[in-house]
Coordinates of C-alpha atoms in Angstrom, one line a residue:
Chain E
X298 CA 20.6 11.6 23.6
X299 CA 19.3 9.4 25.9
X300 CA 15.8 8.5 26.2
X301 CA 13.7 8.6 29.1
X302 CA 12.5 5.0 30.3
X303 CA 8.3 6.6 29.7
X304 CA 9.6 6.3 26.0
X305 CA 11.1 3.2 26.2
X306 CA 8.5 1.4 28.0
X307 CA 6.3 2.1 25.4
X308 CA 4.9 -1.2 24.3
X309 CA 5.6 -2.5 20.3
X310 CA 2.0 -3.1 18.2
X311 CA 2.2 -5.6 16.3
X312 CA -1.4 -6.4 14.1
X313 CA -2.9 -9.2 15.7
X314 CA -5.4 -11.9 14.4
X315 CA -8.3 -9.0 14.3
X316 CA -6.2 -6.6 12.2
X317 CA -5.2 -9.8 9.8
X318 CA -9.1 -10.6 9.5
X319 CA -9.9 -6.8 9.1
X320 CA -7.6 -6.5 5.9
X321 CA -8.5 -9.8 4.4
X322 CA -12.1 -8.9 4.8
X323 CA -10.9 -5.4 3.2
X324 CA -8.8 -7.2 0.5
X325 CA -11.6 -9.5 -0.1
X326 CA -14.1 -6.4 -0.7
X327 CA -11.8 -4.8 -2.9
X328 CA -11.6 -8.0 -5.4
X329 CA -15.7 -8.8 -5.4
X330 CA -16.2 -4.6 -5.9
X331 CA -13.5 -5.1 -8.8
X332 CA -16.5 -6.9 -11.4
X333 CA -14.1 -7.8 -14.1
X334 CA -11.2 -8.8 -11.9
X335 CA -13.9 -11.1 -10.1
X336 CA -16.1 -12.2 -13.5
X337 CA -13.4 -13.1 -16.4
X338 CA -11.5 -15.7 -13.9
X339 CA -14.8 -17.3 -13.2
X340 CA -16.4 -16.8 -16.4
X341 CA -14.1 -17.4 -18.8
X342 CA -12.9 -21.1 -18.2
X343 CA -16.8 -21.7 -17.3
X344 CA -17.0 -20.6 -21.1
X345 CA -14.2 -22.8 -22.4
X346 CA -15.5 -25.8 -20.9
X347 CA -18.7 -24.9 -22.2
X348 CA -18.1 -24.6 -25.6
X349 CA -15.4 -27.5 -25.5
X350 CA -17.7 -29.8 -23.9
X351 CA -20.3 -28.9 -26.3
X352 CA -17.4 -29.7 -29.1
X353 CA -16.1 -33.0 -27.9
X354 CA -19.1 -34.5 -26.5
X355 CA -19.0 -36.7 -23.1
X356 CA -18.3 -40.0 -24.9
X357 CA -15.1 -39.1 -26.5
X358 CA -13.3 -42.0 -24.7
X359 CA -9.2 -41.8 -24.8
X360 CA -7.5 -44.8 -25.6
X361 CA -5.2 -46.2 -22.4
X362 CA -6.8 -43.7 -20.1
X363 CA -8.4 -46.3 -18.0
X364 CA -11.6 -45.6 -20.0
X365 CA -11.5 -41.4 -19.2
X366 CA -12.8 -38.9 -21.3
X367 CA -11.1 -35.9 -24.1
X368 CA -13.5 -34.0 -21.5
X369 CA -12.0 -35.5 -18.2
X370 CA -7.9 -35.5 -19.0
X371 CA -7.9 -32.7 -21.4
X372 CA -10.4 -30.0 -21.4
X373 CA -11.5 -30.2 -17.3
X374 CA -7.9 -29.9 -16.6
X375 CA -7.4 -26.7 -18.9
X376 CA -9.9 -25.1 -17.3
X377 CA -8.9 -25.4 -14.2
X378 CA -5.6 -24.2 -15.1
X379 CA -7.2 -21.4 -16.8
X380 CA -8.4 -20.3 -13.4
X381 CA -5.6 -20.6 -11.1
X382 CA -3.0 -18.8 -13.8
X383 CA -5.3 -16.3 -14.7
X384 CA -5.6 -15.4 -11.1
X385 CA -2.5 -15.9 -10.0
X386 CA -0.5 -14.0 -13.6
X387 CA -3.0 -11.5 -13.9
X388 CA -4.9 -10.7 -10.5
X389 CA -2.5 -10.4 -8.2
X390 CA 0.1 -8.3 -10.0
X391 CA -2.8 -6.0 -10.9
X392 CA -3.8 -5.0 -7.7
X393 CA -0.5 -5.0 -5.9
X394 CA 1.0 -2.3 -8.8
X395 CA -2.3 -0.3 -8.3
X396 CA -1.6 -0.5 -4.5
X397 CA 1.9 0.6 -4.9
X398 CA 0.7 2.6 -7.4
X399 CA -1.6 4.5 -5.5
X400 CA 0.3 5.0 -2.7
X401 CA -1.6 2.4 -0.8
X402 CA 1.3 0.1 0.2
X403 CA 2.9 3.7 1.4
X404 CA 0.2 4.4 3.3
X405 CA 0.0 1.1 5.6
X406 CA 3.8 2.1 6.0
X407 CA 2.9 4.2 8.7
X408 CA 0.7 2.2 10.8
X409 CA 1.2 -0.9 12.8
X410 CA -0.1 -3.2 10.0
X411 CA 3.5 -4.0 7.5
X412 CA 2.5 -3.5 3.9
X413 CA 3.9 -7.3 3.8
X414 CA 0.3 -7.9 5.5
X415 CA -1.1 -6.8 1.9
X416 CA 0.7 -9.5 0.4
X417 CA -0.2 -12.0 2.1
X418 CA -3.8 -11.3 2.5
X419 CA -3.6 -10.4 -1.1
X420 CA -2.7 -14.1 -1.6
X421 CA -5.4 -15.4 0.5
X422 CA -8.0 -13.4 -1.6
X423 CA -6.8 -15.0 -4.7
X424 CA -6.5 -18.6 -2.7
X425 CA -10.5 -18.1 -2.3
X426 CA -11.0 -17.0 -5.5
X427 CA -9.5 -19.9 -7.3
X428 CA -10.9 -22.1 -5.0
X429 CA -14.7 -20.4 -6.3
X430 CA -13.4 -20.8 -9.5
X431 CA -12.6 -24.3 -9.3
X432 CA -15.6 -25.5 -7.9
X433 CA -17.4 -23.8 -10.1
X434 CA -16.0 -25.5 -13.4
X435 CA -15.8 -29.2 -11.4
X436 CA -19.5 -28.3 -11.0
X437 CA -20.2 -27.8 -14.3
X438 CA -18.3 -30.4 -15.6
X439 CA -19.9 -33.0 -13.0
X440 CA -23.6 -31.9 -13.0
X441 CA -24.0 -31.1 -16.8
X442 CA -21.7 -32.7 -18.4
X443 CA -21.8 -35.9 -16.0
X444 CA -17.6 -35.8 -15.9
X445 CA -16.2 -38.2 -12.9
X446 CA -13.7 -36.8 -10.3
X447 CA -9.7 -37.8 -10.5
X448 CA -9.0 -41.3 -10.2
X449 CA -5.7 -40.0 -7.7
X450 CA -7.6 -37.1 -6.0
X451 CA -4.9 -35.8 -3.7
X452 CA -2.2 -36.1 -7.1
X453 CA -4.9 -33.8 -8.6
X454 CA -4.7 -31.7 -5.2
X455 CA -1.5 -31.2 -4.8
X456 CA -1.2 -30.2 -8.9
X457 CA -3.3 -27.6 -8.0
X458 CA -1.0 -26.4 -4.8
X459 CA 1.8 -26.3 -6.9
X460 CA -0.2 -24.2 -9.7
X461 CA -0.9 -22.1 -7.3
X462 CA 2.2 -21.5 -6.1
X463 CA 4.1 -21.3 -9.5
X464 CA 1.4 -19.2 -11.2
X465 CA 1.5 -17.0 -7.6
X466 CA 5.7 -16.8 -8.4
X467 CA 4.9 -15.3 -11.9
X468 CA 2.1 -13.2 -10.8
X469 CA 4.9 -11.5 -8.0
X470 CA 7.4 -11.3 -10.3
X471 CA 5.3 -9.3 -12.5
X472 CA 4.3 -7.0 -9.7
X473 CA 8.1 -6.5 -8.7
X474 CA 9.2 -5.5 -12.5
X475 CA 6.3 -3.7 -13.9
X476 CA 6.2 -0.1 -13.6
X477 CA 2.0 1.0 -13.7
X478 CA -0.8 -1.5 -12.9
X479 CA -1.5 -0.9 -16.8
X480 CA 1.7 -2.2 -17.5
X481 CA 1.7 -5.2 -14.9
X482 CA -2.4 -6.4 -16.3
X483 CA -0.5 -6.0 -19.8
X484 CA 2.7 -8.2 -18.8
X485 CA 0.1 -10.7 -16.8
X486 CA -1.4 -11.3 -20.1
X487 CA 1.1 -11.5 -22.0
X488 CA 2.7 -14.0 -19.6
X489 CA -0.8 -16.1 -19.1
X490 CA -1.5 -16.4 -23.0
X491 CA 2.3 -17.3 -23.9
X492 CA 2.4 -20.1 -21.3
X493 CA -1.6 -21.2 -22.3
X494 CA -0.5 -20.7 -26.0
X495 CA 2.2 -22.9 -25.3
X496 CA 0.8 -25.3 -22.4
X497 CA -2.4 -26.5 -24.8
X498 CA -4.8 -23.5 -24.0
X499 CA -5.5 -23.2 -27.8
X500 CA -5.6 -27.2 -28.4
X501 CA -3.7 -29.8 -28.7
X502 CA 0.1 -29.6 -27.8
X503 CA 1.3 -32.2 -30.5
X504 CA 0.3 -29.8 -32.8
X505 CA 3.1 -27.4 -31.7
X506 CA 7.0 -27.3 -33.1
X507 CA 8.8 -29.8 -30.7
X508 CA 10.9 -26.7 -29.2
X509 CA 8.1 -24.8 -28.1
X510 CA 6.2 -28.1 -27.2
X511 CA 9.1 -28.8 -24.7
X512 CA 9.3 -25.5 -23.3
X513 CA 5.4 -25.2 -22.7
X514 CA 5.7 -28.1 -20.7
X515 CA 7.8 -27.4 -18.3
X516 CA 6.3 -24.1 -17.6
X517 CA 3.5 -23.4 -14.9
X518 CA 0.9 -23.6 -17.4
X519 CA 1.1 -26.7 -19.9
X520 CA 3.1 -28.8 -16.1
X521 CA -0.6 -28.1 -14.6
X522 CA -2.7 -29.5 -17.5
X523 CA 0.0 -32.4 -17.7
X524 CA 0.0 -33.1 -13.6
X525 CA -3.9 -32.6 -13.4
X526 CA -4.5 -35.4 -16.7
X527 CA -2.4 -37.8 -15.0
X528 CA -3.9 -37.6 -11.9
X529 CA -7.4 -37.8 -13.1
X530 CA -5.9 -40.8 -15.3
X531 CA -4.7 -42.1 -12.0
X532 CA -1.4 -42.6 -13.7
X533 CA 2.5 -40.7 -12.3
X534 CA 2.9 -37.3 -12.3
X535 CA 5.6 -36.5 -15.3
X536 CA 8.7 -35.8 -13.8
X537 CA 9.4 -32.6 -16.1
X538 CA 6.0 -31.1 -15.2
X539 CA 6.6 -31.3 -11.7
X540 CA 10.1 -29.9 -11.9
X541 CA 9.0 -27.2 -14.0
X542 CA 6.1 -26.1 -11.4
X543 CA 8.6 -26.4 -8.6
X544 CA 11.6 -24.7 -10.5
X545 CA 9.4 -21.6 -11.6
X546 CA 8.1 -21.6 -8.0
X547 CA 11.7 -21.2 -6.5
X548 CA 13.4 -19.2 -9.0
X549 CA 10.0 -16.8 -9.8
X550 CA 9.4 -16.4 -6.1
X551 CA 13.3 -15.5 -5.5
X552 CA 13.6 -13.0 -7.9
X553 CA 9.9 -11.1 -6.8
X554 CA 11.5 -11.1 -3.2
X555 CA 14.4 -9.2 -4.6
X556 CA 12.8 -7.3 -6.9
X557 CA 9.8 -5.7 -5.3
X558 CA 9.5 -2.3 -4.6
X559 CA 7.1 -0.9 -1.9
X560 CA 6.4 2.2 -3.4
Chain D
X235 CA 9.8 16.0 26.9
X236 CA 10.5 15.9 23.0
X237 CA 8.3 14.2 21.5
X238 CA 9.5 14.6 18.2
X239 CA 13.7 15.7 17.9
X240 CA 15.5 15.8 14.4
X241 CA 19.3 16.5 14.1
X242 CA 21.2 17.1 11.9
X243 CA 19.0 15.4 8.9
X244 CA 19.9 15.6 5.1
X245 CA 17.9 13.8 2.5
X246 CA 19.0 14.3 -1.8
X247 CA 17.4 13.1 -4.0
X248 CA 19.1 12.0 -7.7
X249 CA 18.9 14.4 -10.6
X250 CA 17.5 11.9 -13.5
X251 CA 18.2 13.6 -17.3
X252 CA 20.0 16.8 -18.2
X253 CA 21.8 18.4 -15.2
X254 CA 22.2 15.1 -13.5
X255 CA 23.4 15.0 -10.0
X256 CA 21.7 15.2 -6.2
X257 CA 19.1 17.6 -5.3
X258 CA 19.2 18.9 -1.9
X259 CA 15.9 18.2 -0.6
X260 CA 16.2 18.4 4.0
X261 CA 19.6 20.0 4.5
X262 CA 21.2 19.9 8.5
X263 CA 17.1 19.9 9.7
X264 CA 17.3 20.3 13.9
X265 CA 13.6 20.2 14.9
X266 CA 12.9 20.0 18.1
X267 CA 8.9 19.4 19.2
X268 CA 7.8 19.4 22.7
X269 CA 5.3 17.0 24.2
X270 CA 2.1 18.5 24.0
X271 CA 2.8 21.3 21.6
X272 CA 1.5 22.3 18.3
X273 CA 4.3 23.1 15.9
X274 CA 3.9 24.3 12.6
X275 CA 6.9 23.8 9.8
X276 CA 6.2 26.3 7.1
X277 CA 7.9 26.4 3.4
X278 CA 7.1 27.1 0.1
X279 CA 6.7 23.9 -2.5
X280 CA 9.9 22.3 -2.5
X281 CA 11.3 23.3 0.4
X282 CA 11.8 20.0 2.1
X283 CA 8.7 19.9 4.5
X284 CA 7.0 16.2 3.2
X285 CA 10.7 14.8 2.9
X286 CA 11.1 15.9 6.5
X287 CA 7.7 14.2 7.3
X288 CA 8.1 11.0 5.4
X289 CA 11.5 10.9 7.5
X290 CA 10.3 11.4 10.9
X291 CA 7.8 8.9 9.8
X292 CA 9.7 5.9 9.0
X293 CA 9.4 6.1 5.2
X294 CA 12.7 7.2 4.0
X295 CA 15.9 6.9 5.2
X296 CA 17.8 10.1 5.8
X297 CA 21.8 10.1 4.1
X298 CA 22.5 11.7 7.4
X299 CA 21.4 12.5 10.9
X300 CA 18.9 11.4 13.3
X301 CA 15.4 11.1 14.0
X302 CA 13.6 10.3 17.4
X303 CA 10.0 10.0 18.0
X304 CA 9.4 10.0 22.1
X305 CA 13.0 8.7 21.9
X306 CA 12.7 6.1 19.5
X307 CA 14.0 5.3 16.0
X308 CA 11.1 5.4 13.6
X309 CA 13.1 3.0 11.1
X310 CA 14.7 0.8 14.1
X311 CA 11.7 0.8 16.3
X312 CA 8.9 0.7 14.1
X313 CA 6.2 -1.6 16.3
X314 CA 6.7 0.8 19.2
X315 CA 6.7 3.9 17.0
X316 CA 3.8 3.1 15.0
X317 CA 1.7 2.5 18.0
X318 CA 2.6 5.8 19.2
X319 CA 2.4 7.8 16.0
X320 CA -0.6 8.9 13.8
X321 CA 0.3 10.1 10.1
X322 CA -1.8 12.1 7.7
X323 CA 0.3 12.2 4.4
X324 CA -0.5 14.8 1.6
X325 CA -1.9 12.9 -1.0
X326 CA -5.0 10.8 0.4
X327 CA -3.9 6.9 -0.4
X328 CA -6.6 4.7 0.6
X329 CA -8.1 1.5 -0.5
X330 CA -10.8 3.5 -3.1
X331 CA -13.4 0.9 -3.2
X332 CA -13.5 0.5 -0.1
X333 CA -16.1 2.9 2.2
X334 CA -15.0 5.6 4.4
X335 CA -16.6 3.7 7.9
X336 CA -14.9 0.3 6.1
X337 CA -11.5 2.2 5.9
X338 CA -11.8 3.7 9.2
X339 CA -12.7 0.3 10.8
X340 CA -9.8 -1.4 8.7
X341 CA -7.3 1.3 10.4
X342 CA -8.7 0.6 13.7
X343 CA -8.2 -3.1 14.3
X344 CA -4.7 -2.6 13.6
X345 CA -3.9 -0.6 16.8
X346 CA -4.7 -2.2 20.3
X347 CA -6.9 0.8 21.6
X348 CA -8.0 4.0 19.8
X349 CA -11.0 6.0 19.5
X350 CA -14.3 4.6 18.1
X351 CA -14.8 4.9 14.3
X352 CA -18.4 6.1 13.9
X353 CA -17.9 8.9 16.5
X354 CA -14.5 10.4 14.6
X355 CA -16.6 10.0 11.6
X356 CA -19.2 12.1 13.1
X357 CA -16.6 14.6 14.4
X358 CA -14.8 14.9 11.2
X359 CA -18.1 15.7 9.5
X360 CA -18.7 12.5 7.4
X361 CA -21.7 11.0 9.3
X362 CA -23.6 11.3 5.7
X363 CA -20.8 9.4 3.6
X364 CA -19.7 7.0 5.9
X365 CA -21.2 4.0 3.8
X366 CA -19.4 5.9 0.2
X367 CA -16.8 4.6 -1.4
X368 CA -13.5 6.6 -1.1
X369 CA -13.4 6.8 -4.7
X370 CA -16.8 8.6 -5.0
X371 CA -15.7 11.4 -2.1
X372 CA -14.7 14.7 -3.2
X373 CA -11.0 16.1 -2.1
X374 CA -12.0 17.3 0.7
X375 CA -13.8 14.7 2.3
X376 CA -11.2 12.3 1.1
X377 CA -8.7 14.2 3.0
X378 CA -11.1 14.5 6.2
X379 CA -11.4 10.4 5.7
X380 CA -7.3 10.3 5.2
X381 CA -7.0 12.5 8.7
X382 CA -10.0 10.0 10.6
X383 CA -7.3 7.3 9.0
X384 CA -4.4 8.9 11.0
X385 CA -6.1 9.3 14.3
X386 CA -8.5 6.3 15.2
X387 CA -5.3 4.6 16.5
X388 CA -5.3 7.3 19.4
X389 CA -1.7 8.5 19.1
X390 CA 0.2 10.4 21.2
X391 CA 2.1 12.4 18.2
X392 CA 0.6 13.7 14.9
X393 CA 1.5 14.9 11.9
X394 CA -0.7 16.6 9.5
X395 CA 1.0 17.4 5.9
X396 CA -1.6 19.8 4.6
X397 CA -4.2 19.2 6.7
X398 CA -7.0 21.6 5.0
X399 CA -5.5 21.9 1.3
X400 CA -8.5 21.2 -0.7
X401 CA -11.1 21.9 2.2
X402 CA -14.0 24.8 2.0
X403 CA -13.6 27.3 4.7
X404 CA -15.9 25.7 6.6
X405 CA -14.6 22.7 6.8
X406 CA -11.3 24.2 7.5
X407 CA -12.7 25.8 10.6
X408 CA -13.8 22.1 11.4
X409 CA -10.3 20.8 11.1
X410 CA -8.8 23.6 12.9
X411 CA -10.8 22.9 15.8
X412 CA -10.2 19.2 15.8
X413 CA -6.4 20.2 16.2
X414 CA -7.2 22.8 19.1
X415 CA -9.3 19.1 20.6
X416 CA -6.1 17.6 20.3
X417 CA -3.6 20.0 22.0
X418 CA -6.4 19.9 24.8
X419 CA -6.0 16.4 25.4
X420 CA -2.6 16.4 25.2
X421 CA -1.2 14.9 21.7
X422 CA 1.7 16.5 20.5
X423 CA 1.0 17.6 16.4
X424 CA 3.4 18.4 13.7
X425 CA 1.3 20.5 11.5
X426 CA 2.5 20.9 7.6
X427 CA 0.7 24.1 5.8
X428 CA 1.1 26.7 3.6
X429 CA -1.5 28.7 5.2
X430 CA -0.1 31.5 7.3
X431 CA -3.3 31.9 9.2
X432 CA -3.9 28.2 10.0
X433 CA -0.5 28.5 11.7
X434 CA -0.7 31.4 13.3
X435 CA -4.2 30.5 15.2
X436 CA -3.0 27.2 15.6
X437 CA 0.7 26.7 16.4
X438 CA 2.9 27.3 19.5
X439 CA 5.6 27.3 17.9
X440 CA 6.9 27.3 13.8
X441 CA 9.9 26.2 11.9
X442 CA 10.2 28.0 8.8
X443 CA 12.2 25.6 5.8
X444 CA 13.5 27.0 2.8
X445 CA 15.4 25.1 0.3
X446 CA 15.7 22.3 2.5
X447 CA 17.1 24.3 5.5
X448 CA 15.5 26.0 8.7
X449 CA 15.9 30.0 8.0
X450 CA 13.7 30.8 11.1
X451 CA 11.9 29.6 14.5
X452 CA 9.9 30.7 17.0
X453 CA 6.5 31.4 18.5
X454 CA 4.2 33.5 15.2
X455 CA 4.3 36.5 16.9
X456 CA 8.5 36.5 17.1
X457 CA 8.9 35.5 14.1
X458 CA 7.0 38.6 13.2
X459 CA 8.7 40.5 15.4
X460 CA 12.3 39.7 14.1
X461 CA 11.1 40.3 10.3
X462 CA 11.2 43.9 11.6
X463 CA 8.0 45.0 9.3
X464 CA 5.9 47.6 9.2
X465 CA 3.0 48.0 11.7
X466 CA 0.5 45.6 11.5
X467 CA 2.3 42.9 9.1
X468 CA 1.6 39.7 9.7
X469 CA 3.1 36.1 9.8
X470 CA 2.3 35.9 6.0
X471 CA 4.8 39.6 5.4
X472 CA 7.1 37.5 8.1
X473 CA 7.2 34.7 6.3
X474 CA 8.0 35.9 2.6
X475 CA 10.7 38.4 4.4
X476 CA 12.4 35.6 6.5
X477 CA 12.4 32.9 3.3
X478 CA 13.9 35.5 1.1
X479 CA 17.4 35.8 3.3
X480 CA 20.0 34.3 1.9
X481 CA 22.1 33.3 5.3
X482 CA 20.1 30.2 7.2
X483 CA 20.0 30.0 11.0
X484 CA 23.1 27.7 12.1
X485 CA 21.6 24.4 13.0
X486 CA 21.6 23.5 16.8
X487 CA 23.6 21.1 17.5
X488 CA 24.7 19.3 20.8
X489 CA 28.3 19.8 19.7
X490 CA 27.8 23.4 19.1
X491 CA 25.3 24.0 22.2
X492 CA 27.9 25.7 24.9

């Protein structure tokens, strides 16, 4: 059959920076409506540096730490960990298997917008949420408990861009395996507590077996606290931490791209 | 001008479990829908009338044959297609938090031109839940907000997979005359139903499916008239006569077209 040039003059629509804006603005409504999705990222490490402030004081000064604080290398940077693998484990995969789910991801299908638009908006959500979370705990941890900033503060940045992109790796890859959005919150959580169980969530790594010690620091949880510490030490990032962030990256992020499903 | 032209299309579907193997589901489907026309393609549960739909719409890939939407691949040409093409699937699948102007508003920025939000809204009857969450709709008006969806982009060919399912008969009069608005200004609509009398008020023309294959076409009153019934039957009598043959109608093909 050959088609008449009226049909193929017909121009290709292709979402342009108004529909991007429109779903991010939709994603970004979906997430704040969503009160425990929004509240236990924010409140919980909030919480935890509460109570561990409370617990260790702001004197506790660590020996060869350039005169920094238990609070300032240890608990500040498991918090902030807390937030960006907590969003990016258990978040993300939550409301991309609802949206396949649901038939959302099916739906966009048909229109102009790709449901590869989701993703990424999805992503930028998150990006915004960490970012609240983060400031909220540095604000915390500076106002009330008087904590000072990173001695390397781009080190500590770019620890946090690689947390985010590891913990984002994970948090696909448990959208692209698990079946229900029940089953990817349960897998989230069972991924963000084995790597904080394991990455010093709990307390103090060197109280772990040396097996699981060296495994938990390689992964995305235990590498952040490890790359965040040094940088607020002002001190090299360990090698295996970084490694470890941008190995899971890679390999996570390669096997979600070739195991996600649409619908 | 077709705006919508199937040939030849086959779709199975693996048997999972005991009696494994491949269910038939769209089975050597020629469709043929004219520019401007209302076509109804009729079938009991099963028969292969949403796997024909999600095909023509770019969300499955047939085993076999073609699809053209105003000439183009759905699959192959999906920016010019989707422009062009406004789908209501059967189950409404919407963001459910979100509100039924935010969702309509959402839809809209993705197409280049289309009709204004608040004013389909209105028409569709959902002026008084326009700032409700999807979630907190009933059926109906979640299908009325999943149709608004389909149509704010302006598109020159629609298809409706159970338009009124789940709609009061008032509202079903509503939708009915939103389709009649739509044939008057020219968009070409594939409607999906069960309902014998929404297809015979509404359609030109109807494509009956049964077990995956087309066992009859025509304009209503034809197929009525080639059931040979008694006096007085209708399209529903047609319809229960015509799917209850054994021998389909051979497909038309190019290769078979003398």
């Amino acid at each position: 059959m050959t088609a008449p040039t009226t049909m193929t003059a017909l121009p290709a629509v292709r979402p342009g920076p108004r529909a991007w804006a429109a779903l991010a603005l939709a994603e970004a409504r979906m997430v704040a409506r969503d009160t425990a999705g929004l509240v236990v990222p924010l409140g919980m490490p909030v919480l935890i540096l509460v109570m561990n402030g409370i617990a260790f004081g702001t004197d506790q000064v660590l020996p060869d730490a350039g005169g920094r604080t238990v609070l300032e290398v240890h608990v500040l940077p498991v918090t902030l960990t807390i937030v960006v693998t907590m969003v990016g484990v258990v978040n993300v995969p939550s409301f991309l298997a609802a949206y396949r789910r649901t038939g959302i991801l099916r739906r966009l299908g048909v229109t102009p917008a790709s449901p590869a638009m989701v993703l990424v908006t999805q992503g930028l959500v998150g990006i915004v949420q960490i970012a609240a979370g983060l400031a909220i705990a540095l604000g915390v941890a500076v106002w009330h408990f008087g904590a000072a900033g990173p001695a390397r503060p781009w080190a500590a940045a770019g620890a946090l861009a690689l947390a985010v992109a590891s913990t984002y790796a994970v948090g696909m890859l448990v959208a692209a395996v698990a079946p229900t959005p029940q089953s990817a919150v349960a897998l989230g959580l069972l991924a963000f507590f084995a790597m904080g169980a394991t990455g010093g969530m709990f307390g103090p790594r060197e109280n772990l077996p040396d097996a699981v010690r060296d495994v938990g620091a390689v992964l995305p949880f235990g590498a952040t606290v490890d790359t965040l510490g040094s940088a607020w030490v002002g001190s090299g990032a360990p090698g295996a931490a970084l490694l470890g962030l941008v190995a899971t990256a890679v390999i996570g992020g390669g096997l979600a791209a070739l195991w996600f499903r649409w619908e | 001008m077709d705006a919508i032209r199937t040939q030849r299309l086959r779709k199975t579907y693996r048997r999972r479990g005991r009696g494994r193997g491949r269910t038939v589901a769209v089975d050597d489907l020629d469709l043929t829908v004219v520019s401007g026309e209302v076509m109804g393609l009729l079938g009991r549960n099963g028969a292969g009338k949403t796997t024909a739909v999600e095909m023509i719409a770019g969300l499955r890939t047939p085993d076999r044959g073609q699809v053209r939407v105003l000439g183009l691949d759905p699959r192959t040409d999906r920016a010019r297609v989707r422009g062009v093409l406004g789908v209501q699937l059967q189950a409404p699948r919407l963001h459910d938090a979100l509100t039924v102007r935010e969702l309509v508003r959402l839809h809209r920025s993705f197409y280049p031109t289309g009709r204004d939000p608040d004013e389909l809204i209105d028409a569709l009857g959902l002026g008084e839940v326009r700032g409700t969450r999807f979630e907190k709709l009933s059926g109906g008006q979640q299908q009325r907000t999943s149709v608004a969806v389909a149509l704010v982009g302006a598109p020159r060919v629609v298809v409706l997979d159970e338009l009124t399912t789940g709609l009061d008969p008032e509202a079903r009069r509503g939708m009915w005359g939103l389709v009649r608005g739509l044939r008057d200004d020219g968009v070409t609509v594939l409607l999906v139903s069960h309902h014998m009398d929404e297809v015979e008020r509404l359609c030109d023309r109807v494509t009956v499916l049964d077990g995956g294959r087309v066992v009859a076409r025509g304009t209503p009153a034809s197929l009525v008239a080639d059931a040979r019934l008694a006096p007085g039957a209708g399209l529903e009598e047609a319809f229960f006569a015509l799917t209850d043959r054994a021998a389909p109608v051979p497909p038309i093909t190019e290769e078979a077209a003398p």
